[in-house]
Amino acid sequence: MRNIKLSVLLGLIIGITAMMSCGDGDGVVLFTIEDDKALGLQVSEQIASDTSFTILSETEYPEAYAYLQGMTNQILNSGEIVHKDDFAWKIHIIHDDVLNAFATPGGYIYVYTGLIKYLDKADDLAGVMGHELAHADRRHSVKAMQREYGIQLLLSIALGEDASQLAQIAAQIAGTGATLAFSRDAEAEADDYSVEYLANTEYACNGAYTFFKKLIEADATGSTPTFFSTHPDPKDRVEDINAKADEVGCDKSAIDESSASFDYVDFQNSLPE
Ligand SMILES: [Zn+2]
């Protein structure tokens, strides 16, 4: 009898501990995967209808989109993306001289021509893509929004019932409005996952490192990249990316595009000024 009581108590303690640990410090997600997809679709339609975002058309820039899709597919096929088959994983290139990229819940990924042209090589951009895919796949933006808006309001926004809030959310995610700051934990986790994703691709697994290093140099010259408004405290994290790569033991050498008919420089040159 005593043993039964003890084991029930023990089971209860284990259960409570499991419940407490599943929020990984960011709060437990109450939104479902379907809600992520619905909210992402709403935000992507909002961005498409907002004339302040000039999205390059896939039919006008087929080679550029094919190149970026190929890069994204390598990451999606890394075996590390939990919601690979759930989310949209739709990429868009925005024509603007902005050093940024962002992801909505549900996997709508946006990359600015300014960032593509600014980076030196494919691995740097792959590092950014890994970081952004991680924010969507690990559901960081949903957790941040849930904290800010509350579950009820966020659900009504996902259903498209509040257009003004939707515009605000799109601006927050894109970093053009009041920022939706990710937690330090979320940023560090996105960096770690970028390394783990790229470890299973042809790209240098620490691509995010060279990306951050270059952005920090730009910041030092006074032109603060938009990326920093949505991704705070980069300086502390740069060395962590290399440490993670050493821990994983992955390949830090750059992708060999010498035999590719369309390489990173061709990709950059195919985009409008
Ligand atoms: Zn981030």
XYZ file of N, CA, C and O and ligand atoms in Angstrom, residues 131-132 135 140 182 186-187 190-191 212 227 230-232 237, ligand 1:
61
model
N 19.124 29.942 -39.768
C 18.685 30.685 -38.584
C 17.187 31.027 -38.684
O 16.424 30.834 -37.739
N 16.771 31.516 -39.838
C 15.361 31.911 -40.019
C 14.429 30.691 -40.046
O 13.334 30.728 -39.468
N 13.777 29.695 -36.542
C 12.778 30.514 -35.837
C 11.364 30.017 -36.131
O 10.512 29.968 -35.244
N 9.509 30.135 -32.543
C 9.923 31.252 -31.692
C 9.005 32.467 -31.818
O 8.664 33.105 -30.830
N 12.967 38.693 -30.207
C 13.115 37.312 -29.773
C 13.887 37.306 -28.458
O 14.690 38.193 -28.204
N 15.921 32.149 -27.572
C 15.445 31.839 -28.917
C 16.531 32.128 -29.948
O 16.746 31.347 -30.886
N 17.240 33.246 -29.776
C 18.325 33.592 -30.707
C 19.446 32.555 -30.661
O 19.939 32.108 -31.701
N 18.296 29.395 -32.331
C 18.271 29.504 -33.798
C 19.694 29.390 -34.365
O 19.905 28.765 -35.405
N 20.663 29.986 -33.663
C 22.070 29.868 -34.095
C 22.531 28.415 -34.043
O 23.157 27.918 -34.981
N 27.133 36.982 -39.228
C 27.089 37.895 -38.077
C 28.317 38.792 -38.025
O 28.223 39.977 -37.738
N 18.505 43.735 -39.367
C 18.536 42.425 -38.715
C 18.685 42.564 -37.205
O 18.101 41.796 -36.447
N 15.466 43.115 -35.008
C 14.618 41.952 -34.723
C 15.406 40.810 -34.091
O 14.828 39.842 -33.628
N 16.734 40.910 -34.118
C 17.590 39.854 -33.577
C 18.616 40.488 -32.652
O 19.739 40.771 -33.068
N 18.238 40.743 -31.396
C 19.123 41.498 -30.511
C 20.384 40.757 -30.076
O 20.463 39.541 -30.191
N 26.951 36.232 -29.380
C 26.608 34.916 -29.923
C 27.550 34.443 -31.010
O 27.550 33.260 -31.358
Zn 17.026 35.429 -35.010
